[in-house]
């Protein structure tokens, strides 16, 4: 099955118009000894019916959430996606379009981006947002770079309670620019304030923290902000579970300079890790440091309002090697889905969703904390994720998996000091019955 | 059209939520101290579901995709996005899969990634591919980071500071090189639009880490001296990177690995039919020859005794460039596409993409100026030199919008003055191409007879020509509630 519409007769006539006698004539610029003599070693093509059953068989080898019960978070959250979200984002006018470089024919996507930028600003409490980045990790890395370019300093202090996966991406960027990364340890589940005081100094460009952090705990952003700004560094806050913003202080309310995060929670399927959407926003004074695309409102020749990509002088196709970011593609379709989801939720809906997540997670924490041998690791307030100390993390996970429950993540894989700790997440998708079953199954595990 | 915020009415809602797991009387303040709670809720719009549906349906009608009509956007490969791809990516077994599930519960997904990687290796002639980069530009960053890691591993990191970039390459290349800590040095094309071998020889030294070549280049031409170019660079210890954004022309025809390239990226959203989504998500896998495998981002998918697993243990890896494993949803679409086509379909796609471009070029070159008149690959570049009455490339683009087409890429590549870059792709029928030719000829006639009409296009779209200068000078980047 291919998607070429020509008949054989048409193709022949077209070759004649193109001025060649056979298709080989089209490839005369390619060194002839490098032309493929044999067919590629690919499986034979398939008609759609066979194709569907083949791909479906691969999908069915996976135990997806829904078929099994899941309490996994750590940067990817299982939230309900209203049907309208992808009915709309999946409209072909959106998903088969290119980047809106021809604004007159792309007003739909441009206006959606403008709405998205507004929503991100509202969530984060900031002045200006871009049209999205690849994911929360790339957003963190770009936030770090913004601080480096803005201050001209080469050190970055990060909290050890940042999502390690996101941090790994920031490290790849930092390595390319010889940026010195300084780690600030945590105390009792949140970034150590005394640690920060020791590590942040006049060489610090950016301080990176995550809220809620990787352990699900809520950071004291106001206390951190004072330390950061006292040394003239930029304060960057990452939000990897933005549903929390229905309830928690917006980083902008705590005087953050740059806020970045992951928007997967808003209408984007978990999809084995991607595609997601990276959010980034800043104060107006730093707008020219903001990477990626930005949509702005303007007027046409008749004074009618319209939207267009703007401030492109920052971008890599204009400034080429002088650009401070090479980001070109954003995640427009995912940003659109998030915009639609947030429109459906609305102001009250997001607040209620946040409360629902909080309450379900706290119920789960209470139930699990009540199982003999299991206890909450930290006292810090948490949102929809929490850390549990247990007799044997691997065994707990393994035994529950056999019962169709994915109980959480073994935190020891990321932090050796947390051997036998589980990171557990509950959202609105985890019913009371499911949470009760989780606690019951944990209570039944026999530890040696 | 009013924004969604202007349609908001306090108290409306589009979603109802279930009850919490435990109907306990503890309020939020009992769980999170008040000092951490928001003072001001986010001002999200308040609408009913049908209003949200009508709003975004309305926006979709003001947007133009491949399904709406011909999209000859050069360098972007706007081929048809088969519907089956979307269906497959939505299967719960893929869409509802958490990336941190135990590997034993995700064997189907890991197998798909493993097989996709093998197929990309076969199509391009490389040892391994990392599927992790989420876009072409990120692929460029990844590939050039690998070049740097290679030289560093040989103790030449400090010496090799430069990457050569032909002026016929893609716009993001210089920025990607700078992002990796290199100095980008441009090399000029010759009159034929090819890399000048004598210039290359002169520039190539032991300070050069490598060269980054878009092949076919942005003029739509195959670098016919590519084998020699690779030799010149390799002789001085440099590596050769291929920007594979134009790979669509070479599918089943030749393999970059066999031409001499060391590393390349692909854009799954171009050659492999995953949709562009109005600007992403994309996927930009990076392929390497054997000597660069150890530097690829982690994790890589491996197979042992029929069981697939993620290998995080590559000590010399450049690290990670995307959270988790990349844009898996895009991998499902590309996999589905490659399995639909197979070897025969892949070659037919490559051949037809090139055929369609040459057919269009021949039909247009008498009325529009064709600066490089020779067989092209999957795209070609015209310009506005032959247009009368001061009608420009931009005017042609806006007229095409009015006539129901997306515009070609304009004013790129920079090396052609007033460039009009056309790429039809293999999925367009001869009928469509003929109609497009007629539209282009009509614009030329209009330019002669009623130039003011052409210069004031578009006439039939929701907005007329937009003021880009005003947008940048007085930036309005978000909606705000009137006080």
Coordinates of C-alpha atoms in Angstrom, one line a residue, chain A:
Chain A
X1 CA 0.0 0.0 0.0
X2 CA 1.4 3.4 -0.9
X3 CA -0.2 6.7 -1.3
X4 CA 0.8 7.6 -4.8
X5 CA -2.2 8.6 -7.0
X6 CA -0.7 8.2 -10.5
X7 CA -1.7 5.6 -13.0
X8 CA 1.2 3.9 -14.8
X9 CA 0.2 5.7 -18.0
X10 CA 0.2 9.1 -16.2
X11 CA 3.6 8.5 -14.7
X12 CA 5.0 7.7 -18.1
X13 CA 3.6 10.8 -19.6
X14 CA 5.0 12.9 -16.8
X15 CA 8.4 11.5 -17.2
X16 CA 8.3 12.6 -20.8
X17 CA 7.3 16.1 -19.7
X18 CA 10.2 16.1 -17.2
X19 CA 12.5 15.4 -20.1
X20 CA 13.7 11.9 -19.2
X21 CA 13.1 8.6 -20.9
X22 CA 12.9 6.6 -17.6
X23 CA 12.8 7.2 -13.9
X24 CA 16.6 6.5 -13.7
X25 CA 17.1 9.7 -15.7
X26 CA 15.9 11.7 -12.7
X27 CA 18.8 10.4 -10.6
X28 CA 21.8 11.2 -12.8
X29 CA 23.3 13.6 -10.2
X30 CA 23.7 10.7 -7.7
X31 CA 27.0 8.8 -8.1
X32 CA 25.9 5.8 -10.2
X33 CA 27.8 3.3 -8.1
X34 CA 25.9 4.5 -5.0
X35 CA 22.4 3.9 -6.4
X36 CA 20.7 1.0 -4.7
X37 CA 20.9 -2.0 -6.9
X38 CA 18.6 -4.1 -4.7
X39 CA 15.4 -3.5 -2.9
X40 CA 15.6 -2.3 0.7
X41 CA 15.4 -5.1 3.2
X42 CA 12.1 -4.0 4.6
X43 CA 9.1 -6.2 5.3
X44 CA 6.6 -6.2 2.4
X45 CA 4.0 -3.5 2.3
X46 CA 0.5 -4.3 3.6
X47 CA -3.0 -3.3 2.7
X48 CA -4.7 -1.3 5.5
X49 CA -6.6 -4.2 6.9
X50 CA -3.5 -6.4 7.5
X51 CA -1.6 -3.4 8.7
X52 CA -4.2 -2.6 11.3
X53 CA -4.3 -6.1 12.7
X54 CA -0.5 -6.2 12.8
X55 CA -0.1 -2.9 14.6
X56 CA -3.0 -3.7 16.9
X57 CA -1.3 -6.9 17.9
X58 CA 1.8 -4.9 19.0
X59 CA -0.4 -2.6 21.1
X60 CA -2.1 -5.5 22.7
X61 CA 1.2 -6.8 24.0
X62 CA 1.3 -3.8 26.4
X63 CA -0.5 -3.7 29.7
X64 CA -1.9 -0.2 29.5
X65 CA -3.3 1.8 32.4
X66 CA -7.0 1.1 32.4
X67 CA -6.4 -2.5 31.8
X68 CA -4.2 -2.5 34.9
X69 CA -4.5 -0.1 37.8
X70 CA -1.7 2.5 37.9
X71 CA -0.3 4.8 40.5
X72 CA 2.6 6.1 38.5
X73 CA 3.6 9.8 38.2
X74 CA 7.1 11.2 38.1
X75 CA 6.6 13.6 35.2
X76 CA 3.8 11.8 33.4
X77 CA 0.3 11.9 34.9
X78 CA -2.8 9.9 34.2
X79 CA -5.6 12.3 33.9
X80 CA -9.0 12.1 32.3
X81 CA -9.2 13.5 28.8
X82 CA -12.7 14.9 27.8
X83 CA -13.8 13.5 24.4
X84 CA -14.1 17.0 23.0
X85 CA -10.4 17.7 23.3
X86 CA -9.2 15.4 20.5
X87 CA -12.3 15.7 18.5
X88 CA -11.3 19.3 18.1
X89 CA -7.5 19.1 18.2
X90 CA -7.8 16.1 15.8
X91 CA -9.6 18.1 13.1
X92 CA -7.5 17.8 9.9
X93 CA -7.4 21.6 9.4
X94 CA -5.2 21.6 12.6
X95 CA -3.2 18.4 12.5
X96 CA -2.3 18.4 8.8
X97 CA -1.2 22.0 8.8
X98 CA 2.3 23.4 8.9
X99 CA 3.7 26.1 11.1
X100 CA 1.6 29.2 10.6
X101 CA 4.2 31.1 8.5
X102 CA 1.4 32.3 6.2
X103 CA -0.8 34.0 8.8
X104 CA -3.7 34.9 6.5
X105 CA -4.5 31.2 5.9
X106 CA -3.6 30.1 9.5
X107 CA -5.6 32.4 11.7
X108 CA -7.1 29.4 13.5
X109 CA -3.9 28.0 14.8
X110 CA -2.4 31.4 15.5
X111 CA -5.4 32.5 17.6
X112 CA -5.3 29.2 19.4
X113 CA -1.6 29.8 20.2
X114 CA -2.5 33.3 21.4
X115 CA -5.1 31.8 23.7
X116 CA -2.6 29.2 24.8
X117 CA 0.0 31.8 25.7
X118 CA -2.6 33.7 27.7
X119 CA -3.6 30.6 29.7
X120 CA 0.1 29.7 30.4
X121 CA 0.6 33.3 31.7
X122 CA -2.5 33.0 33.9
X123 CA -1.5 29.6 35.3
X124 CA 2.1 30.7 36.0
X125 CA 1.3 34.3 37.0
X126 CA 3.6 35.7 34.4
X127 CA 3.5 38.4 31.7
X128 CA 4.5 36.5 28.5
X129 CA 4.7 32.9 27.3
X130 CA 5.9 31.3 24.1
X131 CA 4.0 29.0 21.7
X132 CA 5.4 25.9 23.6
X133 CA 8.6 23.8 23.7
X134 CA 9.3 20.1 23.3
X135 CA 8.6 19.1 26.9
X136 CA 9.1 19.9 30.5
X137 CA 12.8 18.8 30.3
X138 CA 13.6 21.0 27.3
X139 CA 11.7 23.9 29.0
X140 CA 13.9 23.5 32.1
X141 CA 17.0 23.5 29.9
X142 CA 15.9 26.6 28.0
X143 CA 15.0 28.4 31.3
X144 CA 18.5 27.7 32.5
X145 CA 20.0 29.1 29.4
X146 CA 17.8 32.2 29.6
X147 CA 19.4 33.0 32.9
X148 CA 22.9 32.4 31.6
X149 CA 22.5 34.7 28.7
X150 CA 20.7 37.3 30.8
X151 CA 23.2 37.5 33.6
X152 CA 26.4 36.6 31.7
X153 CA 27.2 34.2 34.5
X154 CA 28.2 30.6 34.1
X155 CA 27.0 28.8 37.2
X156 CA 23.6 27.3 37.7
X157 CA 22.3 26.0 41.0
X158 CA 19.7 23.3 40.9
X159 CA 17.6 21.6 43.5
X160 CA 18.3 17.9 43.9
X161 CA 14.5 17.5 44.1
X162 CA 14.0 18.3 40.5
X163 CA 12.8 15.6 38.2
X164 CA 16.1 13.7 37.3
X165 CA 14.9 13.1 33.8
X166 CA 14.4 16.8 33.2
X167 CA 17.7 17.6 34.9
X168 CA 19.5 15.1 32.6
X169 CA 18.4 17.2 29.6
X170 CA 19.5 20.5 31.3
X171 CA 22.9 18.7 31.9
X172 CA 23.2 17.9 28.2
X173 CA 22.7 21.6 27.3
X174 CA 25.0 22.7 30.1
X175 CA 27.8 20.4 28.9
X176 CA 27.6 22.1 25.5
X177 CA 28.2 25.5 27.0
X178 CA 30.7 24.7 29.8
X179 CA 28.1 25.7 32.4
X180 CA 29.0 24.7 35.9
X181 CA 26.1 22.9 37.6
X182 CA 25.9 23.1 41.4
X183 CA 23.6 20.8 43.3
X184 CA 21.6 21.9 46.3
X185 CA 20.5 18.9 48.5
X186 CA 17.1 18.4 50.0
X187 CA 16.1 18.2 53.6
X188 CA 12.9 16.4 54.6
X189 CA 11.6 16.2 51.1
X190 CA 12.1 19.8 50.0
X191 CA 15.1 21.9 48.8
X192 CA 17.3 22.7 51.8
X193 CA 17.2 26.4 52.5
X194 CA 20.6 26.5 54.2
X195 CA 22.0 24.5 51.3
X196 CA 20.8 27.1 48.9
X197 CA 22.3 29.9 51.0
X198 CA 25.6 28.1 50.8
X199 CA 25.5 27.4 47.1
X200 CA 24.0 30.6 45.6
X201 CA 26.5 33.4 45.1
X202 CA 27.6 36.2 42.8
X203 CA 28.5 33.7 40.1
X204 CA 25.1 32.1 40.0
X205 CA 23.1 32.8 36.8
X206 CA 20.0 30.8 37.5
X207 CA 18.5 28.8 40.4
X208 CA 16.3 25.9 39.3
X209 CA 13.7 24.4 41.5
X210 CA 10.6 22.4 40.8
X211 CA 7.2 22.8 42.5
X212 CA 5.7 20.4 43.5
X213 CA 9.1 18.7 43.4
X214 CA 10.0 15.2 42.2
X215 CA 8.8 13.8 45.6
X216 CA 5.5 15.6 45.2
X217 CA 6.3 18.0 48.1
X218 CA 5.4 21.6 48.0
X219 CA 8.4 24.0 48.1
X220 CA 8.6 27.2 50.0
X221 CA 9.1 29.4 46.9
X222 CA 8.9 32.7 48.7
X223 CA 11.8 31.7 51.0
X224 CA 13.9 30.5 48.1
X225 CA 13.2 33.6 46.1
X226 CA 14.7 35.9 48.7
X227 CA 18.0 33.9 48.6
X228 CA 18.1 33.9 44.8
X229 CA 17.5 37.5 44.3
X230 CA 19.8 38.6 47.0
X231 CA 22.6 37.4 44.8
X232 CA 21.3 38.8 41.6
X233 CA 20.5 35.4 40.0
X234 CA 17.4 34.6 38.1
X235 CA 14.8 32.4 39.8
X236 CA 13.4 29.7 37.5
X237 CA 10.6 27.4 38.7
X238 CA 9.6 24.3 36.9
X239 CA 6.0 22.9 37.2
X240 CA 5.9 19.3 36.1
X241 CA 2.3 18.7 37.4
X242 CA 0.4 21.9 36.4
X243 CA -2.9 20.6 37.7
X244 CA -1.4 21.7 41.0
X245 CA -1.8 25.3 39.8
X246 CA -5.5 25.1 40.4
X247 CA -4.6 25.4 44.0
X248 CA -1.0 26.2 44.7
X249 CA 0.5 29.7 44.5
X250 CA 1.5 30.7 41.0
X251 CA 5.3 31.0 40.8
X252 CA 4.7 34.5 39.6
X253 CA 3.1 35.3 42.9
X254 CA 6.4 34.3 44.4
X255 CA 8.4 36.6 42.1
X256 CA 9.8 33.9 39.9
X257 CA 11.6 35.3 36.8
X258 CA 11.1 32.3 34.5
X259 CA 8.5 29.6 34.9
X260 CA 8.7 26.4 32.9
X261 CA 6.9 23.2 33.0
X262 CA 5.3 20.2 31.4
X263 CA 1.7 20.5 30.1
X264 CA 1.0 16.8 29.5
X265 CA -1.6 16.8 32.3
X266 CA -3.9 19.0 30.1
X267 CA -5.5 16.7 27.6
X268 CA -2.3 14.9 26.3
X269 CA -2.2 11.1 26.5
X270 CA 0.7 9.5 28.4
X271 CA 1.7 7.8 25.2
X272 CA 4.8 6.0 26.6
X273 CA 6.5 9.3 27.3
X274 CA 5.7 11.6 24.4
X275 CA 4.7 13.8 22.6
X276 CA 4.2 16.2 25.4
X277 CA 4.3 20.0 25.6
X278 CA 6.9 22.2 27.3
X279 CA 5.6 25.4 28.7
X280 CA 7.7 28.5 29.4
X281 CA 6.9 32.0 30.5
X282 CA 8.7 35.0 31.8
X283 CA 8.5 38.7 32.9
X284 CA 8.0 41.2 30.1
X285 CA 11.6 42.5 30.7
X286 CA 13.0 39.2 29.5
X287 CA 10.8 38.7 26.5
X288 CA 13.7 38.9 24.1
X289 CA 15.4 36.1 25.8
X290 CA 12.4 33.8 25.4
X291 CA 13.2 30.9 23.0
X292 CA 11.0 29.6 20.3
X293 CA 7.9 31.0 18.6
X294 CA 5.7 33.7 19.9
X295 CA 2.3 34.7 18.5
X296 CA 1.1 38.3 18.7
X297 CA -1.9 40.3 17.8
X298 CA -1.8 42.9 15.1
X299 CA -4.1 44.4 12.4
X300 CA -4.5 43.9 8.7
X301 CA -4.5 46.6 6.0
X302 CA -8.2 47.4 6.8
X303 CA -7.6 47.7 10.5
X304 CA -9.1 44.3 11.3
X305 CA -7.5 42.3 14.2
X306 CA -5.5 39.2 13.4
X307 CA -2.6 37.1 14.7
X308 CA 0.9 36.6 13.4
X309 CA 4.2 35.0 14.6
X310 CA 6.3 37.9 15.9
X311 CA 9.6 38.9 17.5
X312 CA 11.2 36.6 15.0
X313 CA 14.4 38.6 15.2
X314 CA 15.3 36.4 18.1
X315 CA 14.9 33.2 16.1
X316 CA 17.5 30.9 14.5
X317 CA 16.3 31.4 10.9
X318 CA 17.0 35.2 11.2
X319 CA 19.9 35.4 13.6
X320 CA 21.3 32.0 12.5
X321 CA 24.5 31.3 14.5
X322 CA 23.8 34.2 16.9
X323 CA 20.5 32.9 18.1
X324 CA 20.4 31.8 21.7
X325 CA 18.3 28.8 21.0
X326 CA 17.9 26.5 18.0
X327 CA 14.3 25.6 18.9
X328 CA 12.2 25.7 15.7
X329 CA 9.3 23.2 15.9
X330 CA 7.2 23.7 19.0
X331 CA 4.4 21.3 20.0
X332 CA 1.6 23.2 18.5
X333 CA -0.9 20.4 18.4
X334 CA -0.3 19.4 22.0
X335 CA -0.5 23.1 23.0
X336 CA -3.8 23.2 21.2
X337 CA -5.1 20.2 23.1
X338 CA -4.1 21.8 26.4
X339 CA -5.8 25.0 25.4
X340 CA -9.1 23.2 24.6
X341 CA -8.8 21.1 27.8
X342 CA -8.3 24.2 29.9
X343 CA -11.2 26.0 28.2
X344 CA -13.5 23.0 29.1
X345 CA -12.2 23.0 32.7
X346 CA -12.5 26.7 33.1
X347 CA -11.6 28.7 36.2
X348 CA -13.7 26.6 38.7
X349 CA -13.0 23.3 37.0
X350 CA -9.3 23.6 37.4
X351 CA -9.6 24.4 41.0
X352 CA -11.9 21.5 41.6
X353 CA -9.6 19.1 39.6
X354 CA -6.7 20.2 41.8
X355 CA -8.7 19.5 45.0
X356 CA -9.8 16.2 43.7
X357 CA -6.2 15.2 43.0
X358 CA -5.1 16.4 46.3
X359 CA -7.8 14.6 48.2
X360 CA -7.4 11.3 46.4
X361 CA -3.7 11.3 46.9
X362 CA -4.1 12.2 50.6
X363 CA -6.6 9.4 51.0
X364 CA -4.1 7.0 49.3
X365 CA -1.3 8.2 51.5
X366 CA -3.4 7.6 54.6
X367 CA -4.4 4.1 53.5
X368 CA -0.9 3.1 52.6
X369 CA 0.6 4.7 55.7
X370 CA -1.8 2.6 57.6
X371 CA -0.3 -0.7 56.3
X372 CA 2.1 -2.3 58.7
X373 CA 5.8 -1.6 57.6
X374 CA 4.8 1.3 55.4
X375 CA 5.1 4.9 56.4
X376 CA 5.2 8.3 54.7
X377 CA 8.8 9.4 54.2
X378 CA 8.3 13.2 54.6
X379 CA 6.1 15.6 56.6
X380 CA 6.2 18.3 54.0
X381 CA 2.9 19.1 52.4
X382 CA 2.3 17.3 49.1
X383 CA 0.0 17.5 46.1
X384 CA -0.9 14.3 44.2
X385 CA 2.3 12.4 44.7
X386 CA 4.1 11.2 47.8
X387 CA 7.0 9.0 49.0
X388 CA 6.5 5.9 51.1
X389 CA 9.1 4.0 53.0
X390 CA 8.6 0.3 52.9
X391 CA 10.4 -3.0 53.8
X392 CA 11.3 -3.9 50.2
X393 CA 10.4 -1.7 47.2
X394 CA 11.2 -4.1 44.5
X395 CA 9.2 -6.9 46.1
X396 CA 6.3 -4.7 46.7
X397 CA 6.1 -3.6 43.1
X398 CA 6.7 -7.1 41.8
X399 CA 4.0 -8.7 43.9
X400 CA 1.4 -6.0 43.1
X401 CA 2.2 -6.2 39.4
X402 CA 1.1 -9.8 39.4
X403 CA -2.3 -8.6 40.7
X404 CA -2.6 -6.0 38.0
X405 CA -1.6 -3.0 40.1
X406 CA 1.4 -0.8 39.2
X407 CA 1.9 0.6 42.6
X408 CA 4.5 3.3 42.0
X409 CA 8.1 3.9 41.2
X410 CA 11.1 2.6 43.0
X411 CA 12.7 5.8 44.1
X412 CA 16.0 4.0 44.8
X413 CA 16.7 3.9 41.1
X414 CA 17.0 7.7 41.1
X415 CA 18.3 8.3 44.6
X416 CA 20.5 5.6 46.2
X417 CA 19.6 7.1 49.7
X418 CA 16.0 6.2 49.0
X419 CA 16.4 2.5 48.6
X420 CA 13.2 0.9 49.6
X421 CA 11.1 4.0 49.0
X422 CA 8.2 4.2 46.6
X423 CA 7.0 7.2 44.7
X424 CA 3.2 6.9 44.6
X425 CA 0.8 9.1 42.6
X426 CA -3.0 9.3 42.7
X427 CA -5.1 11.4 40.4
X428 CA -8.8 11.8 39.7
X429 CA -8.4 8.5 37.7
X430 CA -7.9 6.4 40.8
X431 CA -11.2 5.5 42.4
X432 CA -11.7 4.8 46.1
X433 CA -12.1 1.1 45.3
X434 CA -8.8 1.1 43.4
X435 CA -6.9 2.9 46.2
X436 CA -8.4 0.5 48.8
X437 CA -7.3 -2.5 46.6
X438 CA -3.8 -1.0 46.4
X439 CA -3.5 -0.7 50.2
X440 CA -5.0 -4.2 50.7
X441 CA -2.6 -5.8 48.2
X442 CA 0.4 -4.0 49.9
X443 CA -0.8 -5.4 53.2
X444 CA -0.8 -8.9 51.8
X445 CA 2.8 -8.8 50.6
X446 CA 5.0 -11.2 52.6
X447 CA 8.4 -9.7 53.4
X448 CA 11.1 -12.0 54.5

